[in-house]
Amino acid sequence: MEQLMRDFFLFLSKNKTLTRLAKRYGLRFGASRFVAGETIEEAVHVIRRLNEKGLAVTVDYLGEFVDNEQEANEMANHCLEAIEAISREKLNSQLSLKMTSMGLDISDELVMRNMRRILDAAKQRGVFVTIDMEDYSRCQKTLDIFKMLKKEYDNVGTVLQAYLYRTEQDIEDLKPYRPNLRLVKGAYKEPPEVAFPDKKDVDENFKKIIKMHLLNGNYTAVATHDDAIIEYTKQLVKEYNIPNSQFEFQMLYGIRPERQLELAREGYTMRVYVPYGTDWYGYFMRRLAERPANVAFVLKGILRK
C-alpha cells in the first residue's frame, strides 16, 4: 500500500495541468506546512524564525524542468534576489538550486552563464550554493558541470543519492575535488536498472557513502529524517574522532521540527531546507510520496477548512 501511494504521488508530481492549477490557487491544501511562502519576503520571515531557534538554513526558490531561456534567466534572478536578502538580513542561510531551472535542458552555455552569475554574487556575499540532484537522466551532466564550476569556485557543493548504484563510484570520482556534498536517500521514481528497489539496500548504501565521504576528510551534510541513519552518523563520527565542524544534519522544512531542535541543542549543525515560490506543486507531491504520515496531516488540514 505504501509503495502504491508513493508511486501515485510521484506520478502526480509530473502532471503539468495540476502544476498550473497549483500556481494559480496558491499554497492551499496543506502545502504551506512544507513551503515557506511564495515570495522572498515570506521566506526571510521563516528563515529568521528558524535562525532564532538555533537552526541553520538552505533556501530554495522552487522551479524545475524549465524549457525556455527567458524563464531560466528569471529563475537565476530569483536566486540572486535570495542571495541579496541573505546578505542584507544577515541570515544564517545558504542557497540551494536545481540546474534544470537554470537551463540545463536548454543549453550548456545558458546553464553555465546563469550558474556563474549566481556563484559570483554568492562568493561576493559569502553565501554557499548547493546544486540539488535531480532524476537519473540528468545525474552525469549535473556532476560534469559541478566539476567545471568547482575548479573556479570554492562556494559550491552538490548532492548524491544513496538509492543509485553509481553513487559509490561518484564519491570516488569526486574525491580529488574535495567536495562539500549533501548525501540523501533520493526522492525520484527510478527503474531497478539504475537504483536499489529495496529500502534496506538503500539504507545500507546510505551508511556506506556517509562513511566513505567522511573518511575522505570532506564536509558531509547528512540529509535524513531517519533516526537509524542519524544514530549511525553520531556513532561513526565518535568512533573516528571526526569533529562536528566536518559534518551537519539536514532536514526539510515542516518535517520533524522537534527532532531538528533536539539535534541543534545537542550541539550539531542542523540545517533546514526551506523552499519558497509559486512552483511548489512537484516538490509538495514528492514530500507526500516520501512520508505517508504527511498525507494524513494534509487531509486533516483540508477537512478543517
Short mmCIF file of N, CA and C in Angstrom, two decimals, residues 178-301:
data_model
loop_
_atom_site.label_atom_id
_atom_site.label_comp_id
_atom_site.label_asym_id
_atom_site.label_seq_id
_atom_site.Cartn_x
_atom_site.Cartn_y
_atom_site.Cartn_z
N ARG A 178 37.68 17.51 -3.46
CA ARG A 178 37.39 17.80 -2.05
C ARG A 178 36.02 18.46 -1.90
N PRO A 179 34.98 17.79 -2.36
CA PRO A 179 33.67 18.44 -2.44
C PRO A 179 32.92 18.47 -1.11
N ASN A 180 32.12 19.49 -0.95
CA ASN A 180 31.11 19.56 0.10
C ASN A 180 29.86 18.92 -0.49
N LEU A 181 29.46 17.78 0.06
CA LEU A 181 28.33 17.03 -0.52
C LEU A 181 27.19 16.89 0.47
N ARG A 182 25.97 17.05 -0.04
CA ARG A 182 24.78 16.64 0.71
C ARG A 182 24.43 15.23 0.26
N LEU A 183 24.35 14.31 1.20
CA LEU A 183 24.00 12.92 0.89
C LEU A 183 22.55 12.67 1.29
N VAL A 184 21.78 12.15 0.34
CA VAL A 184 20.34 11.92 0.56
C VAL A 184 19.98 10.51 0.11
N LYS A 185 18.79 10.05 0.49
CA LYS A 185 18.32 8.75 0.00
C LYS A 185 17.92 8.84 -1.46
N GLY A 186 17.21 9.91 -1.85
CA GLY A 186 16.72 10.06 -3.22
C GLY A 186 15.21 10.01 -3.26
N ALA A 187 14.59 10.92 -4.04
CA ALA A 187 13.14 11.07 -4.00
C ALA A 187 12.45 10.97 -5.35
N TYR A 188 13.17 10.51 -6.38
CA TYR A 188 12.54 10.37 -7.70
C TYR A 188 12.25 8.89 -7.95
N LYS A 189 11.31 8.64 -8.85
CA LYS A 189 11.00 7.24 -9.19
C LYS A 189 11.97 6.79 -10.27
N GLU A 190 12.84 5.83 -9.93
CA GLU A 190 13.86 5.36 -10.87
C GLU A 190 13.70 3.85 -11.08
N PRO A 191 14.05 3.36 -12.27
CA PRO A 191 13.92 1.92 -12.54
C PRO A 191 14.98 1.10 -11.79
N PRO A 192 14.69 -0.19 -11.57
CA PRO A 192 15.65 -1.04 -10.85
C PRO A 192 16.96 -1.25 -11.59
N GLU A 193 17.02 -0.87 -12.86
CA GLU A 193 18.29 -0.96 -13.61
C GLU A 193 19.33 0.03 -13.08
N VAL A 194 18.86 1.13 -12.47
CA VAL A 194 19.80 2.17 -12.02
C VAL A 194 19.75 2.42 -10.51
N ALA A 195 18.68 1.96 -9.84
CA ALA A 195 18.50 2.28 -8.42
C ALA A 195 18.09 1.04 -7.63
N PHE A 196 18.54 0.99 -6.37
CA PHE A 196 18.14 -0.10 -5.47
C PHE A 196 16.62 -0.05 -5.28
N PRO A 197 15.92 -1.15 -5.55
CA PRO A 197 14.46 -1.12 -5.36
C PRO A 197 14.04 -1.28 -3.90
N ASP A 198 14.90 -1.91 -3.07
CA ASP A 198 14.51 -2.20 -1.68
C ASP A 198 15.10 -1.19 -0.71
N LYS A 199 14.26 -0.75 0.22
CA LYS A 199 14.65 0.28 1.19
C LYS A 199 15.88 -0.15 2.00
N LYS A 200 15.92 -1.41 2.40
CA LYS A 200 17.05 -1.85 3.24
C LYS A 200 18.38 -1.72 2.51
N ASP A 201 18.37 -1.96 1.19
CA ASP A 201 19.60 -1.80 0.40
C ASP A 201 19.98 -0.33 0.25
N VAL A 202 18.97 0.53 0.10
CA VAL A 202 19.22 1.98 0.04
C VAL A 202 19.84 2.44 1.36
N ASP A 203 19.28 1.97 2.48
CA ASP A 203 19.79 2.38 3.80
C ASP A 203 21.24 1.93 3.98
N GLU A 204 21.55 0.71 3.56
CA GLU A 204 22.93 0.23 3.71
C GLU A 204 23.89 1.04 2.84
N ASN A 205 23.45 1.37 1.62
CA ASN A 205 24.29 2.17 0.75
C ASN A 205 24.45 3.58 1.30
N PHE A 206 23.41 4.11 1.91
CA PHE A 206 23.46 5.43 2.53
C PHE A 206 24.56 5.45 3.60
N LYS A 207 24.56 4.44 4.47
CA LYS A 207 25.59 4.36 5.52
C LYS A 207 26.99 4.25 4.90
N LYS A 208 27.08 3.45 3.84
CA LYS A 208 28.38 3.24 3.19
C LYS A 208 28.94 4.55 2.63
N ILE A 209 28.08 5.34 1.95
CA ILE A 209 28.59 6.57 1.32
C ILE A 209 28.86 7.67 2.37
N ILE A 210 28.09 7.67 3.46
CA ILE A 210 28.37 8.62 4.56
C ILE A 210 29.77 8.34 5.11
N LYS A 211 30.05 7.07 5.36
CA LYS A 211 31.36 6.69 5.91
C LYS A 211 32.48 7.01 4.93
N MET A 212 32.28 6.68 3.66
CA MET A 212 33.31 6.94 2.63
C MET A 212 33.66 8.43 2.58
N HIS A 213 32.63 9.25 2.49
CA HIS A 213 32.86 10.68 2.29
C HIS A 213 33.48 11.33 3.53
N LEU A 214 33.01 10.93 4.71
CA LEU A 214 33.59 11.47 5.94
C LEU A 214 35.05 11.05 6.10
N LEU A 215 35.33 9.78 5.82
CA LEU A 215 36.71 9.29 5.99
C LEU A 215 37.64 9.82 4.89
N ASN A 216 37.07 10.30 3.80
CA ASN A 216 37.88 11.01 2.79
C ASN A 216 38.29 12.40 3.30
N GLY A 217 37.71 12.79 4.45
CA GLY A 217 38.06 14.07 5.05
C GLY A 217 37.26 15.25 4.52
N ASN A 218 36.15 14.96 3.85
CA ASN A 218 35.37 16.02 3.20
C ASN A 218 34.10 16.36 3.98
N TYR A 219 33.65 17.62 3.80
CA TYR A 219 32.47 18.07 4.52
C TYR A 219 31.24 17.31 4.03
N THR A 220 30.44 16.85 4.99
CA THR A 220 29.32 15.96 4.68
C THR A 220 28.05 16.47 5.32
N ALA A 221 27.04 16.72 4.49
CA ALA A 221 25.70 17.04 5.00
C ALA A 221 24.87 15.77 4.90
N VAL A 222 24.47 15.23 6.04
CA VAL A 222 23.66 14.01 6.08
C VAL A 222 22.20 14.46 6.13
N ALA A 223 21.53 14.35 4.99
CA ALA A 223 20.15 14.84 4.87
C ALA A 223 19.19 13.67 5.04
N THR A 224 18.59 13.58 6.22
CA THR A 224 17.72 12.44 6.52
C THR A 224 16.77 12.79 7.66
N HIS A 225 15.61 12.13 7.67
CA HIS A 225 14.69 12.22 8.81
C HIS A 225 14.67 10.89 9.57
N ASP A 226 15.55 9.99 9.18
CA ASP A 226 15.58 8.61 9.69
C ASP A 226 16.48 8.53 10.92
N ASP A 227 15.91 8.18 12.06
CA ASP A 227 16.69 8.12 13.30
C ASP A 227 17.83 7.10 13.22
N ALA A 228 17.62 6.01 12.49
CA ALA A 228 18.68 4.99 12.39
C ALA A 228 19.91 5.56 11.68
N ILE A 229 19.70 6.36 10.63
CA ILE A 229 20.82 6.97 9.90
C ILE A 229 21.48 8.05 10.76
N ILE A 230 20.67 8.81 11.49
CA ILE A 230 21.21 9.84 12.39
C ILE A 230 22.10 9.20 13.46
N GLU A 231 21.60 8.13 14.08
CA GLU A 231 22.38 7.45 15.14
C GLU A 231 23.65 6.83 14.56
N TYR A 232 23.54 6.26 13.36
CA TYR A 232 24.72 5.69 12.70
C TYR A 232 25.79 6.76 12.52
N THR A 233 25.38 7.94 12.06
CA THR A 233 26.33 9.04 11.83
C THR A 233 26.97 9.48 13.14
N LYS A 234 26.17 9.60 14.18
CA LYS A 234 26.70 10.00 15.50
C LYS A 234 27.76 9.01 15.98
N GLN A 235 27.48 7.72 15.86
CA GLN A 235 28.43 6.70 16.31
C GLN A 235 29.70 6.71 15.46
N LEU A 236 29.52 6.89 14.16
CA LEU A 236 30.64 6.89 13.23
C LEU A 236 31.62 8.02 13.55
N VAL A 237 31.10 9.23 13.74
CA VAL A 237 31.99 10.38 13.99
C VAL A 237 32.68 10.22 15.34
N LYS A 238 31.99 9.59 16.29
CA LYS A 238 32.60 9.36 17.60
C LYS A 238 33.74 8.35 17.47
N GLU A 239 33.48 7.27 16.73
CA GLU A 239 34.47 6.20 16.56
C GLU A 239 35.74 6.70 15.87
N TYR A 240 35.59 7.58 14.89
CA TYR A 240 36.74 8.05 14.11
C TYR A 240 37.21 9.45 14.50
N ASN A 241 36.70 9.95 15.64
CA ASN A 241 37.08 11.29 16.13
C ASN A 241 36.94 12.37 15.06
N ILE A 242 35.83 12.31 14.35
CA ILE A 242 35.56 13.33 13.32
C ILE A 242 34.90 14.53 14.00
N PRO A 243 35.45 15.73 13.82
CA PRO A 243 34.88 16.88 14.53
C PRO A 243 33.52 17.29 13.98
N ASN A 244 32.71 17.90 14.85
CA ASN A 244 31.38 18.37 14.43
C ASN A 244 31.47 19.39 13.31
N SER A 245 32.63 20.03 13.16
CA SER A 245 32.80 21.05 12.12
C SER A 245 32.93 20.44 10.71
N GLN A 246 32.99 19.09 10.63
CA GLN A 246 33.16 18.44 9.31
C GLN A 246 31.84 17.89 8.76
N PHE A 247 30.78 18.01 9.52
CA PHE A 247 29.51 17.46 9.03
C PHE A 247 28.34 18.22 9.64
N GLU A 248 27.17 17.99 9.05
CA GLU A 248 25.93 18.56 9.60
C GLU A 248 24.79 17.63 9.26
N PHE A 249 23.69 17.81 9.97
CA PHE A 249 22.44 17.13 9.61
C PHE A 249 21.56 18.12 8.86
N GLN A 250 20.76 17.59 7.92
CA GLN A 250 19.81 18.44 7.21
C GLN A 250 18.44 17.75 7.19
N MET A 251 17.41 18.54 7.34
CA MET A 251 16.03 18.05 7.21
C MET A 251 15.21 19.08 6.46
N LEU A 252 14.05 18.64 5.99
CA LEU A 252 13.16 19.51 5.24
C LEU A 252 12.28 20.34 6.16
N TYR A 253 12.02 21.55 5.76
CA TYR A 253 11.11 22.43 6.49
C TYR A 253 9.74 21.75 6.63
N GLY A 254 9.23 21.73 7.86
CA GLY A 254 7.91 21.17 8.11
C GLY A 254 7.91 19.70 8.47
N ILE A 255 9.05 19.04 8.40
CA ILE A 255 9.11 17.60 8.74
C ILE A 255 10.01 17.41 9.97
N ARG A 256 9.45 16.82 11.02
CA ARG A 256 10.14 16.52 12.27
C ARG A 256 10.80 17.77 12.90
N PRO A 257 10.07 18.87 13.05
CA PRO A 257 10.67 20.09 13.62
C PRO A 257 11.22 19.90 15.03
N GLU A 258 10.56 19.04 15.84
CA GLU A 258 11.05 18.81 17.21
C GLU A 258 12.41 18.11 17.18
N ARG A 259 12.57 17.17 16.26
CA ARG A 259 13.85 16.45 16.15
C ARG A 259 14.95 17.41 15.69
N GLN A 260 14.60 18.32 14.81
CA GLN A 260 15.56 19.32 14.35
C GLN A 260 16.10 20.12 15.54
N LEU A 261 15.20 20.55 16.41
CA LEU A 261 15.61 21.34 17.58
C LEU A 261 16.45 20.51 18.54
N GLU A 262 16.09 19.24 18.70
CA GLU A 262 16.88 18.35 19.57
C GLU A 262 18.33 18.26 19.11
N LEU A 263 18.52 18.04 17.81
CA LEU A 263 19.87 17.90 17.27
C LEU A 263 20.66 19.19 17.44
N ALA A 264 20.01 20.33 17.23
CA ALA A 264 20.68 21.62 17.43
C ALA A 264 21.10 21.78 18.88
N ARG A 265 20.21 21.39 19.79
CA ARG A 265 20.52 21.50 21.24
C ARG A 265 21.66 20.57 21.64
N GLU A 266 21.80 19.45 20.92
CA GLU A 266 22.89 18.51 21.21
C GLU A 266 24.23 19.00 20.69
N GLY A 267 24.23 20.14 20.00
CA GLY A 267 25.49 20.74 19.55
C GLY A 267 25.85 20.45 18.11
N TYR A 268 24.94 19.80 17.36
CA TYR A 268 25.20 19.53 15.95
C TYR A 268 24.70 20.69 15.10
N THR A 269 25.36 20.94 13.96
CA THR A 269 24.80 21.88 12.99
C THR A 269 23.59 21.20 12.36
N MET A 270 22.44 21.84 12.50
CA MET A 270 21.19 21.30 11.95
C MET A 270 20.65 22.32 10.96
N ARG A 271 20.68 21.94 9.67
CA ARG A 271 20.28 22.86 8.61
C ARG A 271 18.93 22.45 8.04
N VAL A 272 18.03 23.42 7.93
CA VAL A 272 16.68 23.16 7.44
C VAL A 272 16.58 23.63 5.98
N TYR A 273 16.08 22.75 5.12
CA TYR A 273 15.89 23.05 3.70
C TYR A 273 14.55 23.75 3.56
N VAL A 274 14.61 25.06 3.24
CA VAL A 274 13.41 25.90 3.22
C VAL A 274 13.09 26.32 1.77
N PRO A 275 12.06 25.72 1.16
CA PRO A 275 11.67 26.12 -0.19
C PRO A 275 10.62 27.22 -0.16
N TYR A 276 10.61 28.03 -1.21
CA TYR A 276 9.55 29.03 -1.37
C TYR A 276 9.33 29.25 -2.86
N GLY A 277 8.25 29.99 -3.19
CA GLY A 277 7.96 30.27 -4.60
C GLY A 277 6.60 29.76 -5.02
N THR A 278 6.21 30.09 -6.24
CA THR A 278 4.88 29.69 -6.73
C THR A 278 4.88 28.29 -7.34
N ASP A 279 6.04 27.80 -7.77
CA ASP A 279 6.11 26.50 -8.46
C ASP A 279 6.38 25.39 -7.44
N TRP A 280 5.45 25.25 -6.48
CA TRP A 280 5.67 24.37 -5.34
C TRP A 280 5.07 22.98 -5.51
N TYR A 281 4.27 22.78 -6.56
CA TYR A 281 3.45 21.58 -6.66
C TYR A 281 4.27 20.28 -6.73
N GLY A 282 5.28 20.22 -7.64
CA GLY A 282 6.07 18.99 -7.78
C GLY A 282 6.81 18.65 -6.50
N TYR A 283 7.38 19.67 -5.87
CA TYR A 283 8.08 19.47 -4.59
C TYR A 283 7.13 18.91 -3.54
N PHE A 284 5.94 19.51 -3.44
CA PHE A 284 4.94 19.09 -2.45
C PHE A 284 4.53 17.63 -2.67
N MET A 285 4.29 17.24 -3.91
CA MET A 285 3.90 15.86 -4.20
C MET A 285 5.00 14.87 -3.81
N ARG A 286 6.26 15.26 -4.03
CA ARG A 286 7.37 14.34 -3.65
C ARG A 286 7.46 14.19 -2.13
N ARG A 287 7.10 15.26 -1.39
CA ARG A 287 7.10 15.15 0.08
C ARG A 287 6.00 14.20 0.53
N LEU A 288 4.83 14.25 -0.12
CA LEU A 288 3.75 13.33 0.21
C LEU A 288 4.14 11.90 -0.14
N ALA A 289 4.86 11.73 -1.24
CA ALA A 289 5.31 10.39 -1.65
C ALA A 289 6.28 9.80 -0.64
N GLU A 290 7.13 10.64 -0.08
CA GLU A 290 8.18 10.15 0.84
C GLU A 290 7.63 9.64 2.16
N ARG A 291 6.64 10.36 2.69
CA ARG A 291 6.16 10.03 4.04
C ARG A 291 4.63 9.99 4.06
N PRO A 292 4.04 8.79 4.11
CA PRO A 292 2.58 8.69 4.15
C PRO A 292 1.96 9.48 5.30
N ALA A 293 2.70 9.66 6.40
CA ALA A 293 2.18 10.44 7.53
C ALA A 293 1.86 11.87 7.10
N ASN A 294 2.61 12.38 6.12
CA ASN A 294 2.35 13.73 5.64
C ASN A 294 0.97 13.84 4.99
N VAL A 295 0.52 12.75 4.33
CA VAL A 295 -0.78 12.76 3.67
C VAL A 295 -1.88 12.93 4.70
N ALA A 296 -1.78 12.20 5.82
CA ALA A 296 -2.78 12.32 6.88
C ALA A 296 -2.84 13.74 7.42
N PHE A 297 -1.66 14.34 7.59
CA PHE A 297 -1.61 15.72 8.09
C PHE A 297 -2.32 16.67 7.13
N VAL A 298 -2.06 16.52 5.84
CA VAL A 298 -2.66 17.40 4.84
C VAL A 298 -4.17 17.21 4.77
N LEU A 299 -4.63 15.95 4.81
CA LEU A 299 -6.07 15.69 4.78
C LEU A 299 -6.78 16.33 5.97
N LYS A 300 -6.15 16.26 7.15
CA LYS A 300 -6.73 16.92 8.33
C LYS A 300 -6.88 18.41 8.09
N GLY A 301 -5.84 19.01 7.48
CA GLY A 301 -5.87 20.45 7.20
C GLY A 301 -6.98 20.81 6.24
#
